[in-house]
Amino acid sequence: MAVDLTIVTGMSGAGRSAAADGLEDLGFFVIDNLPPALISKVAELAGSGERSKNYAVVVDVRSGSFVDDLVAALAVVHEQGVRTQILFLDASDDVLVRRFEASRRPHPLADATNAGEGTGIASGIERERVLLESIKGQSDLIIDTSSTNVQELRNRVREVFGEPGSDGLNVSLVTFGFKHGVPLGVDLLFDCRFLPNPYWDERLRPLTGESSKVKRAVLRHVEAKDFLAELERMLGTVLPAYAREGKSHLSIGLGCTGGRHRSVVLAGEVAKTLSALGYPAQIHHRDIERD
């Protein structure tokens, strides 16, 4: 599905501005801090076809009526026939607290009556998370920035919003280690821990799944070959179906214990399969540098 307007929202401190920068890098016309009531005005321009730009607006919580205002604005936009997608930026509460403490800026929903800087920030985060719960549930794409710096987030946005497949579906792959937590916003998740772990081979332990030695060690197992064959058949069925249902972004997660060996190898093979199916995919190795 071709999209006329991208709406960027999410938790304060999760990286909305960096995401907007990433969209601008791709040539999007981005409007920051737009009140929800004005979204329909931008949507008119985005859906008019008079300009070739992709449009994005960044909206955030400014009041308790934010969600109602945004839902009402989206209803108007959809009545206009404008195709939209919502990108939601999120991060864990403790990461958000640290970011606000480091920036020395108050959280927009912090309770000034709470004693202690950290307490006020935490209360603001809690209130915001409750307010945004329904919007998060409606989002087309969720990016977890808990372990991502600003430049990595910009790169991630460029990867996700880059050139889509022939039917408009943009596919991204993320590898991770289960011991570091499952990434948010993954549509399809595959557990690669059914394969023998190269970590237990002292010669392979310091290497990653991008090494030819690790690739050979993982792919020599018949289970790996069978898994990739079954996955190719499944993706050949579900990807066109997702596109027909109007989905514009699909995130596929592959996890192993640490996120450095098995998931990285299999993601490389899955990317080849996706390319052959007409869905060139970008890969984000979340935990490849972690112990």
Tab-separated table of C-alpha atoms in Angstrom:
chain	number	residue	atom	x	y	z
A	1	MET	CA	0.000	0.000	0.000
A	2	ALA	CA	1.344	3.404	-0.959
A	3	VAL	CA	1.273	5.800	1.992
A	4	ASP	CA	0.531	9.520	1.713
A	5	LEU	CA	1.253	10.577	5.298
A	6	THR	CA	3.425	9.132	8.070
A	7	ILE	CA	2.566	10.080	11.653
A	8	VAL	CA	5.465	9.870	14.102
A	9	THR	CA	4.569	9.669	17.781
A	10	GLY	CA	5.560	7.770	20.904
A	11	MET	CA	7.054	8.169	24.332
A	12	SER	CA	8.854	11.391	25.193
A	13	GLY	CA	12.581	10.691	25.169
A	14	ALA	CA	12.242	7.669	22.880
A	15	GLY	CA	13.668	9.454	19.844
A	16	ARG	CA	10.917	11.145	17.863
A	17	SER	CA	13.267	13.920	16.721
A	18	ALA	CA	15.942	11.465	15.599
A	19	ALA	CA	13.306	9.478	13.706
A	20	ALA	CA	12.154	12.678	12.024
A	21	ASP	CA	15.758	13.390	11.016
A	22	GLY	CA	15.979	9.919	9.488
A	23	LEU	CA	12.846	10.571	7.443
A	24	GLU	CA	14.246	13.897	6.273
A	25	ASP	CA	17.373	12.055	5.134
A	26	LEU	CA	15.074	10.055	2.839
A	27	GLY	CA	13.521	13.198	1.388
A	28	PHE	CA	10.392	13.360	3.533
A	29	PHE	CA	8.803	16.747	4.188
A	30	VAL	CA	8.591	16.641	8.004
A	31	ILE	CA	6.559	18.931	10.256
A	32	ASP	CA	7.476	18.713	13.945
A	33	ASN	CA	5.254	19.338	16.986
A	34	LEU	CA	2.075	19.575	14.935
A	35	PRO	CA	-1.200	19.818	16.910
A	36	PRO	CA	-3.453	16.882	15.971
A	37	ALA	CA	-6.182	19.288	14.826
A	38	LEU	CA	-3.928	20.427	11.961
A	39	ILE	CA	-3.106	16.948	10.654
A	40	SER	CA	-6.040	17.056	8.236
A	41	LYS	CA	-4.604	20.204	6.630
A	42	VAL	CA	-1.294	18.469	5.951
A	43	ALA	CA	-3.175	15.389	4.779
A	44	GLU	CA	-4.973	17.452	2.143
A	45	LEU	CA	-1.628	18.476	0.688
A	46	ALA	CA	-0.150	14.986	1.027
A	47	GLY	CA	-3.075	13.370	-0.758
A	48	SER	CA	-3.486	16.003	-3.440
A	49	GLY	CA	-0.765	14.647	-5.699
A	50	GLU	CA	0.341	18.197	-6.418
A	51	ARG	CA	3.785	17.556	-4.959
A	52	SER	CA	5.980	14.481	-5.135
A	53	LYS	CA	7.223	14.672	-1.538
A	54	ASN	CA	6.527	12.070	1.118
A	55	TYR	CA	4.971	13.768	4.139
A	56	ALA	CA	5.455	13.101	7.843
A	57	VAL	CA	4.204	14.855	10.964
A	58	VAL	CA	5.558	14.494	14.492
A	59	VAL	CA	2.977	14.710	17.264
A	60	ASP	CA	3.409	14.346	21.013
A	61	VAL	CA	1.470	14.485	24.243
A	62	ARG	CA	0.764	18.052	25.288
A	63	SER	CA	-2.482	17.557	27.183
A	64	GLY	CA	-4.849	14.911	28.461
A	65	SER	CA	-7.014	15.354	25.358
A	66	PHE	CA	-4.157	14.381	23.012
A	67	VAL	CA	-5.390	10.867	22.255
A	68	ASP	CA	-8.976	11.952	21.615
A	69	ASP	CA	-7.728	14.774	19.387
A	70	LEU	CA	-5.458	12.429	17.430
A	71	VAL	CA	-8.158	9.775	16.975
A	72	ALA	CA	-10.568	12.448	15.734
A	73	ALA	CA	-7.941	13.827	13.348
A	74	LEU	CA	-7.225	10.367	11.936
A	75	ALA	CA	-10.934	9.792	11.348
A	76	VAL	CA	-11.110	13.006	9.314
A	77	VAL	CA	-7.991	12.065	7.359
A	78	HIS	CA	-9.367	8.636	6.497
A	79	GLU	CA	-12.618	10.225	5.316
A	80	GLN	CA	-10.472	12.320	2.980
A	81	GLY	CA	-9.139	9.107	1.467
A	82	VAL	CA	-5.581	9.826	2.592
A	83	ARG	CA	-3.501	6.736	3.337
A	84	THR	CA	-1.641	6.983	6.645
A	85	GLN	CA	0.748	4.977	8.772
A	86	ILE	CA	1.746	5.469	12.406
A	87	LEU	CA	5.343	5.062	13.598
A	88	PHE	CA	5.531	4.679	17.389
A	89	LEU	CA	8.842	5.202	19.215
A	90	ASP	CA	9.193	3.429	22.553
A	91	ALA	CA	11.827	2.592	25.166
A	92	SER	CA	11.877	0.992	28.596
A	93	ASP	CA	10.955	3.168	31.568
A	94	ASP	CA	14.403	3.027	33.164
A	95	VAL	CA	16.061	4.116	29.903
A	96	LEU	CA	13.637	7.021	29.541
A	97	VAL	CA	14.318	8.125	33.115
A	98	ARG	CA	18.083	8.094	32.490
A	99	ARG	CA	17.681	10.105	29.296
A	100	PHE	CA	15.630	12.802	31.007
A	101	GLU	CA	18.037	12.958	33.940
A	102	ALA	CA	20.974	13.310	31.535
A	103	SER	CA	19.262	16.073	29.553
A	104	ARG	CA	18.083	17.881	32.720
A	105	ARG	CA	14.811	18.628	30.952
A	106	PRO	CA	11.468	18.026	32.683
A	107	HIS	CA	9.120	15.395	31.361
A	108	PRO	CA	6.104	17.137	29.733
A	109	LEU	CA	3.701	15.215	31.982
A	110	ALA	CA	5.817	15.183	35.150
A	111	ASP	CA	3.930	15.882	38.367
A	112	ALA	CA	5.577	18.949	39.831
A	113	THR	CA	4.179	18.097	43.258
A	114	ASN	CA	6.303	14.943	43.472
A	115	ALA	CA	9.473	15.338	45.483
A	116	GLY	CA	12.688	14.401	43.781
A	117	GLU	CA	13.669	14.789	40.146
A	118	GLY	CA	13.597	11.070	39.340
A	119	THR	CA	10.197	10.610	40.970
A	120	GLY	CA	8.655	13.403	38.887
A	121	ILE	CA	10.076	11.974	35.668
A	122	ALA	CA	8.879	8.474	36.523
A	123	SER	CA	5.351	9.707	37.235
A	124	GLY	CA	5.296	11.566	33.923
A	125	ILE	CA	6.426	8.476	32.034
A	126	GLU	CA	3.762	6.381	33.742
A	127	ARG	CA	1.017	8.868	32.851
A	128	GLU	CA	2.208	9.162	29.260
A	129	ARG	CA	2.368	5.393	28.782
A	130	VAL	CA	-1.248	5.054	29.919
A	131	LEU	CA	-2.359	7.889	27.631
A	132	LEU	CA	-0.596	6.442	24.590
A	133	GLU	CA	-1.592	2.805	25.090
A	134	SER	CA	-4.445	2.893	22.567
A	135	ILE	CA	-2.390	4.774	19.955
A	136	LYS	CA	0.438	2.278	20.332
A	137	GLY	CA	-2.056	-0.506	19.702
A	138	GLN	CA	-3.085	1.127	16.424
A	139	SER	CA	0.473	1.758	15.236
A	140	ASP	CA	1.742	0.215	12.019
A	141	LEU	CA	5.346	0.107	13.214
A	142	ILE	CA	6.901	0.196	16.695
A	143	ILE	CA	10.629	0.816	17.133
A	144	ASP	CA	12.193	0.093	20.524
A	145	THR	CA	15.097	2.499	21.084
A	146	SER	CA	16.143	1.219	24.519
A	147	SER	CA	19.552	0.052	23.267
A	148	THR	CA	19.854	2.482	20.346
A	149	ASN	CA	21.732	5.775	20.140
A	150	VAL	CA	20.652	8.727	17.995
A	151	GLN	CA	22.672	7.822	14.909
A	152	GLU	CA	21.639	4.174	15.091
A	153	LEU	CA	17.988	5.224	15.241
A	154	ARG	CA	18.378	7.483	12.214
A	155	ASN	CA	19.966	4.586	10.347
A	156	ARG	CA	17.182	2.247	11.471
A	157	VAL	CA	14.513	4.630	10.171
A	158	ARG	CA	16.327	4.931	6.857
A	159	GLU	CA	16.450	1.140	6.633
A	160	VAL	CA	12.775	0.654	7.452
A	161	PHE	CA	11.428	3.456	5.274
A	162	GLY	CA	13.734	2.810	2.333
A	163	GLU	CA	12.686	1.341	-0.987
A	164	PRO	CA	9.725	-1.048	-0.527
A	165	GLY	CA	8.970	-4.226	-2.421
A	166	SER	CA	7.112	-4.218	-5.710
A	167	ASP	CA	3.707	-4.320	-3.983
A	168	GLY	CA	4.520	-1.572	-1.469
A	169	LEU	CA	5.418	-3.806	1.497
A	170	ASN	CA	8.642	-2.813	3.237
A	171	VAL	CA	10.305	-5.685	5.133
A	172	SER	CA	13.009	-5.379	7.790
A	173	LEU	CA	14.926	-8.015	9.740
A	174	VAL	CA	16.165	-7.644	13.302
A	175	THR	CA	18.419	-10.129	15.090
A	176	PHE	CA	18.674	-10.207	18.868
A	177	GLY	CA	19.648	-12.215	21.915
A	178	PHE	CA	16.869	-13.530	24.118
A	179	LYS	CA	19.014	-12.871	27.177
A	180	HIS	CA	18.881	-9.161	26.293
A	181	GLY	CA	15.101	-9.125	25.805
A	182	VAL	CA	12.751	-9.459	22.847
A	183	PRO	CA	12.518	-6.302	20.687
A	184	LEU	CA	9.227	-4.433	20.628
A	185	GLY	CA	7.111	-4.185	17.515
A	186	VAL	CA	8.188	-7.404	15.802
A	187	ASP	CA	5.438	-8.849	13.593
A	188	LEU	CA	6.933	-12.320	13.044
A	189	LEU	CA	9.367	-13.819	15.542
A	190	PHE	CA	11.514	-16.932	15.081
A	191	ASP	CA	13.542	-18.663	17.783
A	192	CYS	CA	16.852	-19.919	16.357
A	193	ARG	CA	17.946	-21.685	19.547
A	194	PHE	CA	16.980	-25.078	18.095
A	195	LEU	CA	20.381	-25.103	16.351
A	196	PRO	CA	23.682	-26.051	18.045
A	197	ASN	CA	25.335	-22.947	19.466
A	198	PRO	CA	28.718	-21.951	17.934
A	199	TYR	CA	29.429	-20.152	21.206
A	200	TRP	CA	30.561	-23.456	22.705
A	201	ASP	CA	33.299	-23.805	20.090
A	202	GLU	CA	36.183	-21.753	21.478
A	203	ARG	CA	37.465	-21.087	17.950
A	204	LEU	CA	34.127	-19.563	16.905
A	205	ARG	CA	33.139	-17.850	20.154
A	206	PRO	CA	34.906	-14.514	19.466
A	207	LEU	CA	33.506	-14.375	15.912
A	208	THR	CA	30.006	-13.383	14.796
A	209	GLY	CA	27.485	-14.773	12.358
A	210	GLU	CA	28.950	-12.526	9.676
A	211	SER	CA	32.086	-14.706	9.676
A	212	SER	CA	32.291	-17.355	6.949
A	213	LYS	CA	33.470	-19.894	9.540
A	214	VAL	CA	30.397	-19.355	11.705
A	215	LYS	CA	28.134	-19.440	8.654
A	216	ARG	CA	29.512	-22.823	7.622
A	217	ALA	CA	29.162	-24.163	11.171
A	218	VAL	CA	25.501	-23.137	11.379
A	219	LEU	CA	24.345	-23.935	7.856
A	220	ARG	CA	25.879	-27.416	7.741
A	221	HIS	CA	23.084	-28.673	9.991
A	222	VAL	CA	20.128	-30.194	8.168
A	223	GLU	CA	17.780	-28.451	10.627
A	224	ALA	CA	19.024	-25.067	9.393
A	225	LYS	CA	18.405	-26.026	5.765
A	226	ASP	CA	14.940	-27.381	6.556
A	227	PHE	CA	14.050	-24.253	8.534
A	228	LEU	CA	15.088	-21.932	5.703
A	229	ALA	CA	13.159	-23.982	3.139
A	230	GLU	CA	9.998	-23.933	5.267
A	231	LEU	CA	10.391	-20.229	5.964
A	232	GLU	CA	10.749	-19.456	2.254
A	233	ARG	CA	7.479	-21.261	1.556
A	234	MET	CA	5.726	-19.427	4.370
A	235	LEU	CA	7.005	-15.993	3.381
A	236	GLY	CA	6.004	-16.606	-0.214
A	237	THR	CA	2.447	-17.017	1.062
A	238	VAL	CA	2.128	-14.411	3.813
A	239	LEU	CA	4.004	-11.434	2.331
A	240	PRO	CA	1.649	-10.900	-0.635
A	241	ALA	CA	-1.280	-11.458	1.746
A	242	TYR	CA	0.004	-8.787	4.147
A	243	ALA	CA	0.377	-6.395	1.201
A	244	ARG	CA	-3.188	-7.077	0.048
A	245	GLU	CA	-4.423	-6.273	3.557
A	246	GLY	CA	-2.757	-2.869	3.298
A	247	LYS	CA	0.238	-3.476	5.581
A	248	SER	CA	3.111	-1.196	4.608
A	249	HIS	CA	5.814	-2.425	7.021
A	250	LEU	CA	6.660	-5.898	8.288
A	251	SER	CA	9.321	-6.543	10.909
A	252	ILE	CA	10.763	-10.062	11.217
A	253	GLY	CA	12.742	-10.945	14.334
A	254	LEU	CA	15.233	-13.798	14.634
A	255	GLY	CA	16.608	-14.519	18.067
A	256	CYS	CA	19.216	-16.784	19.593
A	257	THR	CA	20.766	-16.813	23.055
A	258	GLY	CA	23.134	-13.858	22.688
A	259	GLY	CA	22.230	-12.450	19.283
A	260	ARG	CA	25.737	-12.853	17.845
A	261	HIS	CA	25.890	-16.175	15.967
A	262	ARG	CA	22.890	-18.262	14.887
A	263	SER	CA	20.338	-15.486	14.408
A	264	VAL	CA	22.854	-13.397	12.442
A	265	VAL	CA	23.632	-16.262	10.065
A	266	LEU	CA	19.992	-17.118	9.452
A	267	ALA	CA	19.031	-13.471	8.959
A	268	GLY	CA	21.551	-13.219	6.148
A	269	GLU	CA	20.004	-16.241	4.451
A	270	VAL	CA	16.462	-14.965	4.995
A	271	ALA	CA	17.458	-11.633	3.431
A	272	LYS	CA	18.532	-13.507	0.287
A	273	THR	CA	15.174	-15.279	0.216
A	274	LEU	CA	13.289	-12.019	0.636
A	275	SER	CA	15.246	-10.406	-2.179
A	276	ALA	CA	14.415	-13.329	-4.476
A	277	LEU	CA	10.734	-12.909	-3.571
A	278	GLY	CA	10.858	-9.222	-4.499
A	279	TYR	CA	11.197	-7.797	-0.994
A	280	PRO	CA	14.693	-6.349	-0.510
A	281	ALA	CA	15.156	-6.237	3.256
A	282	GLN	CA	17.431	-4.303	5.573
A	283	ILE	CA	19.024	-6.124	8.515
A	284	HIS	CA	19.566	-4.651	11.967
A	285	HIS	CA	21.812	-6.767	14.238
A	286	ARG	CA	20.758	-5.368	17.605
A	287	ASP	CA	23.044	-7.349	19.911
A	288	ILE	CA	25.923	-8.420	17.675
A	289	GLU	CA	28.419	-6.274	19.622
A	290	ARG	CA	27.191	-7.302	23.072
A	291	ASP	CA	28.711	-9.982	25.274
